[in-house]
Short mmCIF file of C-alpha atoms in Angstrom, two decimals:
data_model
loop_
_atom_site.label_atom_id
_atom_site.label_comp_id
_atom_site.label_asym_id
_atom_site.label_seq_id
_atom_site.Cartn_x
_atom_site.Cartn_y
_atom_site.Cartn_z
CA MET A 1 44.76 25.54 83.83
CA PRO A 2 44.78 26.70 87.44
CA ALA A 3 44.64 30.45 87.86
CA LYS A 4 47.98 31.91 88.86
CA THR A 5 48.16 34.89 91.16
CA ILE A 6 50.86 37.55 91.26
CA THR A 7 51.66 40.61 93.34
CA VAL A 8 52.68 43.77 91.52
CA ASN A 9 54.01 47.10 92.79
CA LEU A 10 52.19 50.02 91.23
CA LYS A 11 53.38 53.59 90.84
CA VAL A 12 50.26 55.53 89.93
CA TRP A 13 49.84 59.20 89.08
CA ARG A 14 47.46 60.74 91.62
CA GLN A 15 46.12 64.22 91.01
CA PRO A 16 43.07 65.41 92.94
CA ALA A 17 41.71 67.74 90.24
CA LYS A 18 42.53 69.70 87.12
CA ASP A 19 45.30 72.30 87.50
CA GLN A 20 46.32 70.86 90.88
CA PRO A 21 49.72 69.34 91.55
CA GLY A 22 49.94 65.57 91.33
CA ARG A 23 52.50 62.93 92.24
CA MET A 24 53.35 59.28 91.73
CA VAL A 25 51.99 57.15 94.61
CA ASP A 26 53.05 53.56 95.38
CA TYR A 27 50.46 50.80 95.82
CA VAL A 28 50.84 47.06 96.19
CA ALA A 29 48.30 44.96 94.29
CA LYS A 30 48.28 41.59 96.08
CA ASP A 31 47.01 38.22 94.84
CA ILE A 32 46.08 39.42 91.37
CA SER A 33 44.86 36.66 89.06
CA THR A 34 46.85 36.62 85.83
CA ASP A 35 43.53 36.10 84.03
CA MET A 36 42.44 39.61 85.07
CA SER A 37 42.61 42.51 82.69
CA PHE A 38 44.71 45.50 83.69
CA LEU A 39 41.58 47.49 84.49
CA GLU A 40 40.18 44.66 86.61
CA MET A 41 43.43 44.78 88.57
CA LEU A 42 42.87 48.52 89.10
CA ASP A 43 39.29 47.71 90.20
CA VAL A 44 40.71 45.38 92.88
CA VAL A 45 43.12 48.08 94.05
CA ASN A 46 40.26 50.59 94.16
CA GLU A 47 37.98 48.26 96.18
CA ASP A 48 40.79 48.00 98.70
CA LEU A 49 41.23 51.80 98.77
CA ILE A 50 37.49 52.32 99.24
CA ARG A 51 37.42 49.79 102.12
CA LYS A 52 40.21 51.78 103.75
CA GLY A 53 38.23 55.00 103.28
CA GLU A 54 40.68 56.40 100.73
CA ASP A 55 39.98 58.05 97.41
CA ALA A 56 39.76 55.50 94.56
CA ILE A 57 42.05 55.91 91.53
CA ALA A 58 40.04 57.59 88.78
CA PHE A 59 40.40 56.05 85.31
CA ASP A 60 38.22 55.97 82.21
CA SER A 61 36.71 52.80 80.82
CA ASP A 62 33.52 51.79 79.13
CA CYS A 63 33.16 48.76 76.85
CA ARG A 64 36.18 46.88 78.20
CA GLU A 65 36.47 45.00 74.92
CA GLY A 66 38.70 47.34 72.94
CA ILE A 67 36.13 49.03 70.74
CA CYS A 68 34.99 52.21 72.48
CA GLY A 69 38.22 54.19 72.96
CA ALA A 70 37.41 55.34 76.49
CA CYS A 71 40.24 53.65 78.37
CA GLY A 72 43.91 54.40 78.11
CA CYS A 73 46.89 55.09 80.29
CA VAL A 74 50.62 54.96 79.87
CA ILE A 75 51.78 51.67 81.37
CA ASN A 76 55.50 51.26 81.99
CA GLY A 77 56.18 54.05 79.54
CA ILE A 78 54.02 52.83 76.64
CA PRO A 79 50.46 54.03 75.94
CA HIS A 80 48.06 51.07 76.39
CA GLY A 81 50.97 48.98 77.70
CA PRO A 82 53.29 46.46 76.05
CA ASP A 83 50.86 44.68 73.70
CA ALA A 84 50.64 45.87 70.08
CA GLY A 85 47.20 46.49 68.64
CA ALA A 86 45.44 46.44 72.01
CA THR A 87 43.76 48.93 74.31
CA THR A 88 44.45 49.14 78.05
CA CYS A 89 41.33 47.06 78.79
CA GLN A 90 42.63 44.30 76.50
CA LEU A 91 45.91 44.09 78.40
CA HIS A 92 46.03 41.16 80.80
CA MET A 93 47.99 40.66 83.98
CA ARG A 94 49.64 37.53 82.51
CA ARG A 95 51.89 40.01 80.67
CA PHE A 96 53.48 40.92 84.02
CA THR A 97 55.65 38.96 86.42
CA ASP A 98 55.33 38.46 90.16
CA GLY A 99 56.90 41.38 92.03
CA GLN A 100 57.18 43.60 88.94
CA THR A 101 56.93 47.37 89.32
CA ILE A 102 54.43 48.99 86.97
CA THR A 103 54.16 52.74 86.41
CA VAL A 104 50.71 54.01 85.43
CA GLU A 105 50.31 57.54 84.13
CA PRO A 106 47.69 59.54 82.26
CA TRP A 107 48.11 60.71 78.65
CA ARG A 108 50.32 63.78 78.84
CA ALA A 109 49.69 66.63 76.42
CA LYS A 110 48.85 70.29 76.80
CA SER A 111 45.72 69.62 74.73
CA PHE A 112 44.65 66.72 77.02
CA PRO A 113 44.54 68.29 80.50
CA VAL A 114 44.41 65.81 83.38
CA LEU A 115 41.00 65.94 85.08
CA LYS A 116 41.78 63.53 87.93
CA ASP A 117 44.42 60.83 88.38
CA LEU A 118 44.45 58.86 85.09
CA THR A 119 41.52 60.59 83.41
CA VAL A 120 42.16 63.31 80.84
CA ASP A 121 39.93 65.70 78.92
CA ARG A 122 40.00 64.53 75.29
CA SER A 123 37.35 66.98 74.08
CA ALA A 124 40.04 68.49 71.79
CA PHE A 125 39.43 65.43 69.58
CA ASP A 126 35.67 66.08 69.64
CA ARG A 127 36.28 69.67 68.51
CA ILE A 128 38.51 68.46 65.65
CA ILE A 129 35.71 66.13 64.51
CA ALA A 130 33.10 68.88 64.93
CA SER A 131 35.17 71.17 62.73
CA GLY A 132 34.70 68.95 59.68
CA GLY A 133 34.90 65.21 60.35
CA TYR A 134 31.43 64.50 59.02
CA ILE A 135 29.39 64.51 55.81
CA SER A 136 26.66 67.13 55.66
CA ALA A 137 25.58 66.53 52.05
CA GLY A 138 22.09 64.99 51.89
CA ILE A 139 22.48 61.53 50.42
CA GLY A 140 18.84 60.44 50.51
CA GLY A 141 17.66 57.09 51.82
CA ALA A 142 19.72 53.94 52.12
CA GLN A 143 21.21 53.05 48.74
CA ASP A 144 20.79 49.69 47.07
CA ALA A 145 23.91 47.57 47.30
CA ASN A 146 26.47 48.46 44.64
CA SER A 147 24.60 51.57 43.45
CA ILE A 148 27.65 53.58 44.54
CA LEU A 149 30.62 51.75 43.08
CA ILE A 150 33.64 51.72 45.37
CA PRO A 151 36.51 49.34 44.57
CA ARG A 152 36.98 46.80 47.32
CA SER A 153 40.60 47.85 47.92
CA ILE A 154 39.48 51.47 48.47
CA ALA A 155 36.66 50.39 50.75
CA GLU A 156 39.12 48.31 52.79
CA GLU A 157 41.56 51.20 53.03
CA ALA A 158 38.83 53.59 54.16
CA MET A 159 37.68 51.03 56.71
CA ASP A 160 41.22 50.63 58.07
CA SER A 161 41.29 54.38 58.75
CA ALA A 162 37.73 54.41 60.06
CA ALA A 163 38.82 51.86 62.68
CA CYS A 164 40.20 54.78 64.74
CA ILE A 165 38.43 54.84 68.12
CA GLY A 166 39.81 58.25 69.14
CA CYS A 167 41.50 56.91 72.28
CA GLY A 168 44.36 59.44 72.09
CA ALA A 169 47.24 56.96 72.42
CA CYS A 170 48.85 58.47 69.29
CA VAL A 171 49.08 61.86 71.02
CA ALA A 172 50.29 60.24 74.24
CA ALA A 173 53.07 58.34 72.47
CA CYS A 174 54.27 61.19 70.23
CA LYS A 175 57.27 63.10 71.52
CA ASN A 176 55.56 66.26 70.21
CA ALA A 177 52.07 65.33 71.44
CA ALA A 178 50.92 65.62 67.83
CA ALA A 179 47.42 64.61 66.72
CA HIS A 180 48.32 63.96 63.08
CA LEU A 181 47.53 60.24 63.15
CA PHE A 182 44.06 60.84 64.60
CA THR A 183 43.29 63.70 62.20
CA GLY A 184 44.94 61.84 59.32
CA ALA A 185 42.79 58.74 59.93
CA LYS A 186 39.59 60.82 59.88
CA ILE A 187 40.67 62.72 56.74
CA THR A 188 41.80 59.55 54.93
CA HIS A 189 38.61 57.68 55.78
CA LEU A 190 36.34 60.38 54.30
CA ALA A 191 38.63 61.46 51.43
CA LEU A 192 38.67 57.93 49.99
CA LEU A 193 34.89 57.60 49.71
CA PRO A 194 32.57 59.33 47.21
CA GLN A 195 30.29 60.50 50.03
CA GLY A 196 33.19 62.54 51.41
CA ALA A 197 34.07 64.19 48.10
CA PRO A 198 31.88 67.35 48.18
CA GLU A 199 33.50 68.68 51.38
CA ARG A 200 36.90 67.09 50.82
CA ALA A 201 39.04 70.26 50.61
CA LEU A 202 37.15 72.34 53.16
CA ARG A 203 37.19 69.45 55.64
CA VAL A 204 40.97 69.10 55.74
CA VAL A 205 41.54 72.85 56.03
CA ARG A 206 39.10 73.13 58.92
CA MET A 207 40.21 70.00 60.76
CA VAL A 208 43.90 70.89 60.50
CA GLY A 209 43.07 74.45 61.59
CA GLN A 210 41.27 73.11 64.66
CA MET A 211 44.07 70.63 65.38
CA GLU A 212 46.55 73.54 65.40
CA ALA A 213 44.27 75.72 67.52
CA GLU A 214 44.10 72.96 70.16
CA GLY A 215 47.88 73.20 70.66
CA PHE A 216 49.02 69.77 69.43
CA GLY A 217 52.62 69.53 68.15
CA ALA A 218 54.08 68.78 64.71
CA CYS A 219 54.79 65.35 63.24
CA SER A 220 58.41 64.14 63.46
CA ASN A 221 57.70 60.98 61.43
CA GLU A 222 58.96 58.60 64.10
CA GLY A 223 55.87 56.41 63.97
CA GLU A 224 55.53 55.87 67.73
CA CYS A 225 51.82 56.63 67.20
CA GLU A 226 51.48 53.78 64.70
CA ALA A 227 53.25 51.38 67.08
CA VAL A 228 50.89 52.11 69.99
CA CYS A 229 47.65 52.50 68.00
CA PRO A 230 45.24 49.82 69.24
CA LYS A 231 43.78 49.70 65.73
CA LEU A 232 47.24 49.55 64.04
CA ILE A 233 46.52 52.62 61.88
CA PRO A 234 49.73 53.32 59.92
CA ILE A 235 51.41 56.71 59.42
CA SER A 236 50.63 56.48 55.69
CA ASN A 237 47.43 58.18 56.93
CA ILE A 238 49.58 61.16 57.94
CA ALA A 239 51.15 61.31 54.47
CA LYS A 240 47.62 61.22 53.06
CA LEU A 241 46.69 64.10 55.41
CA VAL A 242 49.62 66.10 54.00
CA ARG A 243 48.54 65.35 50.41
CA GLU A 244 44.94 66.30 51.14
CA TYR A 245 46.08 69.51 52.83
CA THR A 246 48.38 70.37 49.91
CA ARG A 247 45.58 69.59 47.43
CA ALA A 248 43.21 71.94 49.27
CA TRP A 249 45.87 74.67 49.29
CA TRP A 250 46.50 74.16 45.56
CA ARG A 251 42.80 74.62 44.90
CA GLY A 252 42.73 77.81 46.95
CA THR A 253 40.51 76.45 49.72
CA THR A 254 40.79 78.43 52.95
CA MET B 1 51.26 78.60 59.31
CA SER B 2 50.10 75.07 60.11
CA SER B 3 52.53 72.44 61.37
CA ILE B 4 51.88 70.55 58.12
CA THR B 5 53.10 73.51 56.03
CA THR B 6 56.10 73.90 58.35
CA LYS B 7 57.00 70.25 57.86
CA LEU B 8 56.47 70.52 54.09
CA ILE B 9 59.06 73.33 54.08
CA ILE B 10 61.48 71.43 56.33
CA GLY B 11 61.02 68.31 54.19
CA ALA B 12 61.51 70.10 50.86
CA THR B 13 64.61 71.98 52.04
CA GLY B 14 65.86 68.74 53.59
CA VAL B 15 65.60 66.91 50.26
CA LEU B 16 67.53 69.73 48.56
CA LEU B 17 70.27 69.63 51.20
CA PHE B 18 70.42 65.83 50.84
CA ALA B 19 70.84 66.22 47.05
CA TYR B 20 73.62 68.77 47.68
CA LEU B 21 75.43 66.36 50.02
CA ILE B 22 75.33 63.61 47.36
CA LEU B 23 76.98 65.96 44.83
CA HIS B 24 79.44 67.16 47.48
CA VAL B 25 80.67 63.66 48.41
CA ILE B 26 80.95 62.60 44.75
CA GLY B 27 82.96 65.76 44.00
CA ASN B 28 85.24 65.17 46.98
CA ALA B 29 85.81 61.57 45.89
CA LEU B 30 87.57 62.88 42.77
CA ILE B 31 90.55 63.49 45.08
CA PHE B 32 91.36 59.79 44.65
CA PHE B 33 92.21 60.53 41.00
CA GLY B 34 94.93 63.06 41.84
CA PRO B 35 95.37 66.84 41.82
CA ASP B 36 94.85 67.34 38.05
CA LEU B 37 91.32 65.97 37.93
CA PHE B 38 90.33 67.28 41.38
CA ASN B 39 91.48 70.85 40.68
CA SER B 40 90.02 70.96 37.17
CA TYR B 41 86.65 69.78 38.53
CA ALA B 42 86.82 72.49 41.22
CA HIS B 43 87.81 75.04 38.59
CA MET B 44 84.86 74.04 36.43
CA LEU B 45 82.53 74.71 39.39
CA LEU B 46 84.22 77.96 40.49
CA SER B 47 84.38 79.44 36.99
CA ASN B 48 80.71 78.76 36.31
CA PRO B 49 78.69 82.02 36.46
CA LEU B 50 75.83 80.09 38.12
CA VAL B 51 77.95 79.16 41.13
CA VAL B 52 77.22 82.36 43.10
CA PRO B 53 73.41 82.23 42.70
CA ILE B 54 73.51 78.51 43.54
CA GLU B 55 75.61 79.20 46.64
CA ILE B 56 73.22 81.93 47.76
CA GLY B 57 70.32 79.55 47.13
CA LEU B 58 72.04 76.87 49.20
CA VAL B 59 72.53 79.27 52.11
CA VAL B 60 68.89 80.37 51.90
CA VAL B 61 67.68 76.74 51.81
CA PHE B 62 69.91 75.92 54.79
CA LEU B 63 68.66 78.92 56.80
CA ILE B 64 64.99 78.16 56.06
CA HIS B 65 65.51 74.53 57.11
CA LEU B 66 67.21 75.67 60.29
CA VAL B 67 64.88 78.48 61.34
CA LYS B 68 61.74 76.39 60.69
CA ALA B 69 63.17 73.43 62.62
CA ILE B 70 64.15 75.57 65.62
CA THR B 71 60.82 77.38 65.90
CA MET B 72 58.97 74.07 65.44
CA THR B 73 61.01 72.49 68.25
CA PHE B 74 59.83 75.16 70.70
CA GLN B 75 56.21 74.65 69.60
CA ASN B 76 56.59 70.89 70.01
CA GLN B 77 57.97 71.27 73.51
CA ALA B 78 55.06 73.55 74.41
CA ALA B 79 52.64 70.81 73.32
CA ARG B 80 53.78 68.63 76.25
CA PRO B 81 54.50 70.83 79.28
CA ALA B 82 54.33 67.96 81.82
CA LYS B 83 56.74 65.10 81.15
CA TYR B 84 56.18 61.41 81.79
CA ALA B 85 57.78 59.83 84.86
CA LYS B 86 58.58 56.86 82.63
CA LYS B 87 58.46 56.78 78.85
CA VAL B 88 60.06 54.17 76.60
CA ALA B 89 60.13 53.58 72.84
CA ALA B 90 57.14 51.57 71.71
CA GLY B 91 59.16 49.28 69.43
CA GLY B 92 57.29 47.29 66.77
CA THR B 93 56.86 49.28 63.56
CA SER B 94 58.15 52.52 65.13
CA GLN B 95 61.07 54.21 63.38
CA LYS B 96 62.17 55.97 66.57
CA SER B 97 65.94 55.86 67.03
CA LEU B 98 68.73 57.80 68.69
CA ALA B 99 69.01 59.66 65.38
CA SER B 100 65.31 60.59 65.23
CA SER B 101 65.33 61.73 68.87
CA THR B 102 68.30 64.05 68.38
CA MET B 103 67.52 65.73 65.04
CA ILE B 104 67.58 69.23 66.51
CA LEU B 105 70.87 68.54 68.33
CA SER B 106 72.60 67.02 65.29
CA GLY B 107 71.30 69.93 63.21
CA LEU B 108 72.61 72.52 65.68
CA ALA B 109 75.99 70.73 65.78
CA LEU B 110 76.18 71.16 61.99
CA LEU B 111 75.29 74.83 62.37
CA ILE B 112 78.50 75.22 64.39
CA PHE B 113 80.52 73.03 62.02
CA ILE B 114 79.54 74.50 58.65
CA PRO B 115 80.94 78.07 59.14
CA ILE B 116 84.27 76.57 60.33
CA HIS B 117 84.24 74.14 57.41
CA VAL B 118 83.53 76.88 54.84
CA LYS B 119 86.23 79.09 56.40
CA MET B 120 88.79 76.26 56.18
CA PHE B 121 88.10 75.40 52.55
CA LYS B 122 86.17 77.96 50.53
CA TYR B 123 87.74 80.95 52.33
CA GLY B 124 91.04 79.20 53.03
CA PRO B 125 94.41 80.13 51.48
CA GLU B 126 94.33 80.64 47.69
CA TYR B 127 97.18 78.61 46.19
CA PRO B 128 97.69 78.74 42.43
CA TYR B 129 97.90 75.34 40.74
CA GLY B 130 101.14 75.51 38.75
CA ALA B 131 101.27 78.57 36.54
CA SER B 132 97.55 78.52 35.75
CA ASP B 133 94.73 80.57 37.28
CA VAL B 134 93.31 77.30 38.64
CA ARG B 135 93.05 77.23 42.43
CA ASP B 136 95.02 74.39 44.07
CA LEU B 137 92.30 73.05 46.34
CA TYR B 138 94.06 69.69 46.39
CA ARG B 139 96.96 71.24 48.25
CA LEU B 140 94.58 73.05 50.60
CA GLU B 141 92.77 69.82 51.42
CA VAL B 142 96.04 68.00 52.07
CA GLU B 143 97.17 70.83 54.36
CA ASN B 144 93.86 70.96 56.20
CA PHE B 145 93.94 67.22 56.84
CA THR B 146 97.54 66.97 58.08
CA SER B 147 96.50 67.28 61.74
CA PRO B 148 95.13 64.06 63.28
CA LEU B 149 93.01 66.27 65.57
CA VAL B 150 91.31 67.93 62.59
CA VAL B 151 90.74 64.58 60.89
CA GLY B 152 89.36 63.11 64.13
CA LEU B 153 86.99 66.02 64.80
CA TYR B 154 85.94 66.03 61.15
CA ALA B 155 85.16 62.30 61.31
CA MET B 156 83.08 62.85 64.46
CA VAL B 157 81.06 65.60 62.78
CA MET B 158 80.52 63.32 59.77
CA VAL B 159 79.02 60.71 62.13
CA VAL B 160 76.60 63.46 63.21
CA VAL B 161 75.81 64.16 59.53
CA GLY B 162 75.13 60.45 59.07
CA MET B 163 72.82 60.39 62.08
CA HIS B 164 70.87 63.38 60.77
CA LEU B 165 70.43 61.63 57.42
CA TRP B 166 69.63 58.27 59.05
CA HIS B 167 66.24 59.69 60.07
CA GLY B 168 66.11 62.80 57.90
CA VAL B 169 66.08 61.34 54.39
CA ALA B 170 63.04 59.08 54.79
CA SER B 171 61.40 61.61 57.11
CA SER B 172 61.64 64.37 54.47
CA PHE B 173 59.66 62.33 51.98
CA GLN B 174 57.02 61.44 54.57
CA SER B 175 56.75 65.16 55.45
CA LEU B 176 56.12 65.86 51.76
CA GLY B 177 53.29 63.32 51.80
CA ILE B 178 55.20 60.95 49.53
CA SER B 179 54.36 57.54 50.90
CA GLY B 180 53.26 54.17 49.69
CA PRO B 181 53.37 50.44 50.41
CA ARG B 182 56.41 49.98 48.15
CA PHE B 183 57.93 53.47 48.32
CA THR B 184 58.06 53.89 52.11
CA PRO B 185 60.06 50.72 52.94
CA LEU B 186 62.34 51.53 49.98
CA ILE B 187 63.04 55.15 50.98
CA ARG B 188 63.72 54.05 54.57
CA LYS B 189 66.42 51.70 53.27
CA VAL B 190 67.74 54.29 50.80
CA GLY B 191 67.92 56.85 53.62
CA LYS B 192 69.97 54.60 55.88
CA VAL B 193 72.25 53.37 53.09
CA SER B 194 72.91 56.93 51.90
CA ALA B 195 73.49 58.10 55.50
CA ILE B 196 76.27 55.51 55.81
CA GLY B 197 77.49 56.16 52.25
CA ILE B 198 77.70 59.94 52.59
CA ALA B 199 79.12 60.08 56.13
CA GLY B 200 81.41 57.12 55.46
CA GLY B 201 82.50 58.64 52.14
CA PHE B 202 83.55 61.92 53.72
CA ILE B 203 85.41 60.08 56.49
CA VAL B 204 87.22 57.73 54.09
CA ILE B 205 88.27 60.70 51.92
CA ALA B 206 89.61 62.66 54.92
CA VAL B 207 91.50 59.65 56.28
CA TRP B 208 92.88 58.81 52.83
CA VAL B 209 94.10 62.40 52.36
CA PHE B 210 95.66 62.30 55.84
CA LEU B 211 97.48 59.04 55.11
CA PHE B 212 98.39 59.28 51.43
CA GLY B 213 97.49 62.76 50.17
CA ALA B 214 100.94 64.36 50.37
CA ARG B 215 102.57 61.55 48.38
CA SER B 216 100.56 62.04 45.20
#
């Protein structure tokens, strides 16, 4: 199939540094192959900007195969763009038409300050993890297979939650910039497994406490987060977070 | 208080208010059976010694729901100080709707409506039903719904009630952590059906009273 090329009109958020005013700037991306990924298209635009001696558009990316969670911007009003279950790097230009206008913005949340252009500081997520999203109990060497019995359905459920790559699209999509899906996925993942049991109550109290301290909003149960999650993590994880939090409260954990 | 606790409180009070609305619309529907049954049902409620504590409880539940929702709305707005230039609904599995986006507005509209509503009915004129000490609420309802303007405004407010329930019923259960592969799709359907049933029920009753009430 011969490669098709399109021209798209970009409106990109440009902000020179943190706490500085930014604005939407228009760019024309000419002769873009529809086989390119969205980020490759931005690379082409940046090469052109660099040739002209202008400042390249800053954006985060790393693996470019949808597993690392580094990339992410709001494309035409939807975090990670129009495709369900995909990161920004997995979005391809064949999803756009010749002459289309595409707005590109960073995640917007008080807890995710913009560092430059499309890059944001997501260290709030790191601090939530550091507050309890781990297992500190010594579990010895690698266990023999099946020495810790976990029903397959439970293992699958825990794995579905563990699929979270911490990209932040859930916060970006939420009208309240809430981090409940992220925190809920981490809590669900560890609460379902025996290795997570010793710190189960303390973990949820600490992680929710940190989530609140970071300034994220409350959950309005709309499920926009679920719809944009590149790993399709459902909001049942948020209900599980509520149950785990209530359980910890019931047991007097603070 | 964490946002999870706040939502647990909003969800629990929401479920109680939903249960109250179900009883309210069923009670109102007794008007179809004529003044005898309607007034004796109302008398049974009014003469019950538990009615005052229940009414106080209802007001408290309503105020908690309201105050928590308002303070939470300000916190939510603070969580996103800079708005998007373009933001659209994600579609797919999202439950976002006009109703879910306007919960605080539909709630505040009801805050204006409810005092007027209570003034018109509960604290309206006290007519005796015949020679008994039973209050003739049937007559009061017929009188209140003689004006097409009142019926029209009432119907509009009931649409707002329906919108609040459209998102609110299922959302309350999710806020309480009650969720599951069978339960969640079911409660979403139940929420929407009861939103239409409750709002539609109130509207049908008001229109029926307006059209036929005086003849009975």
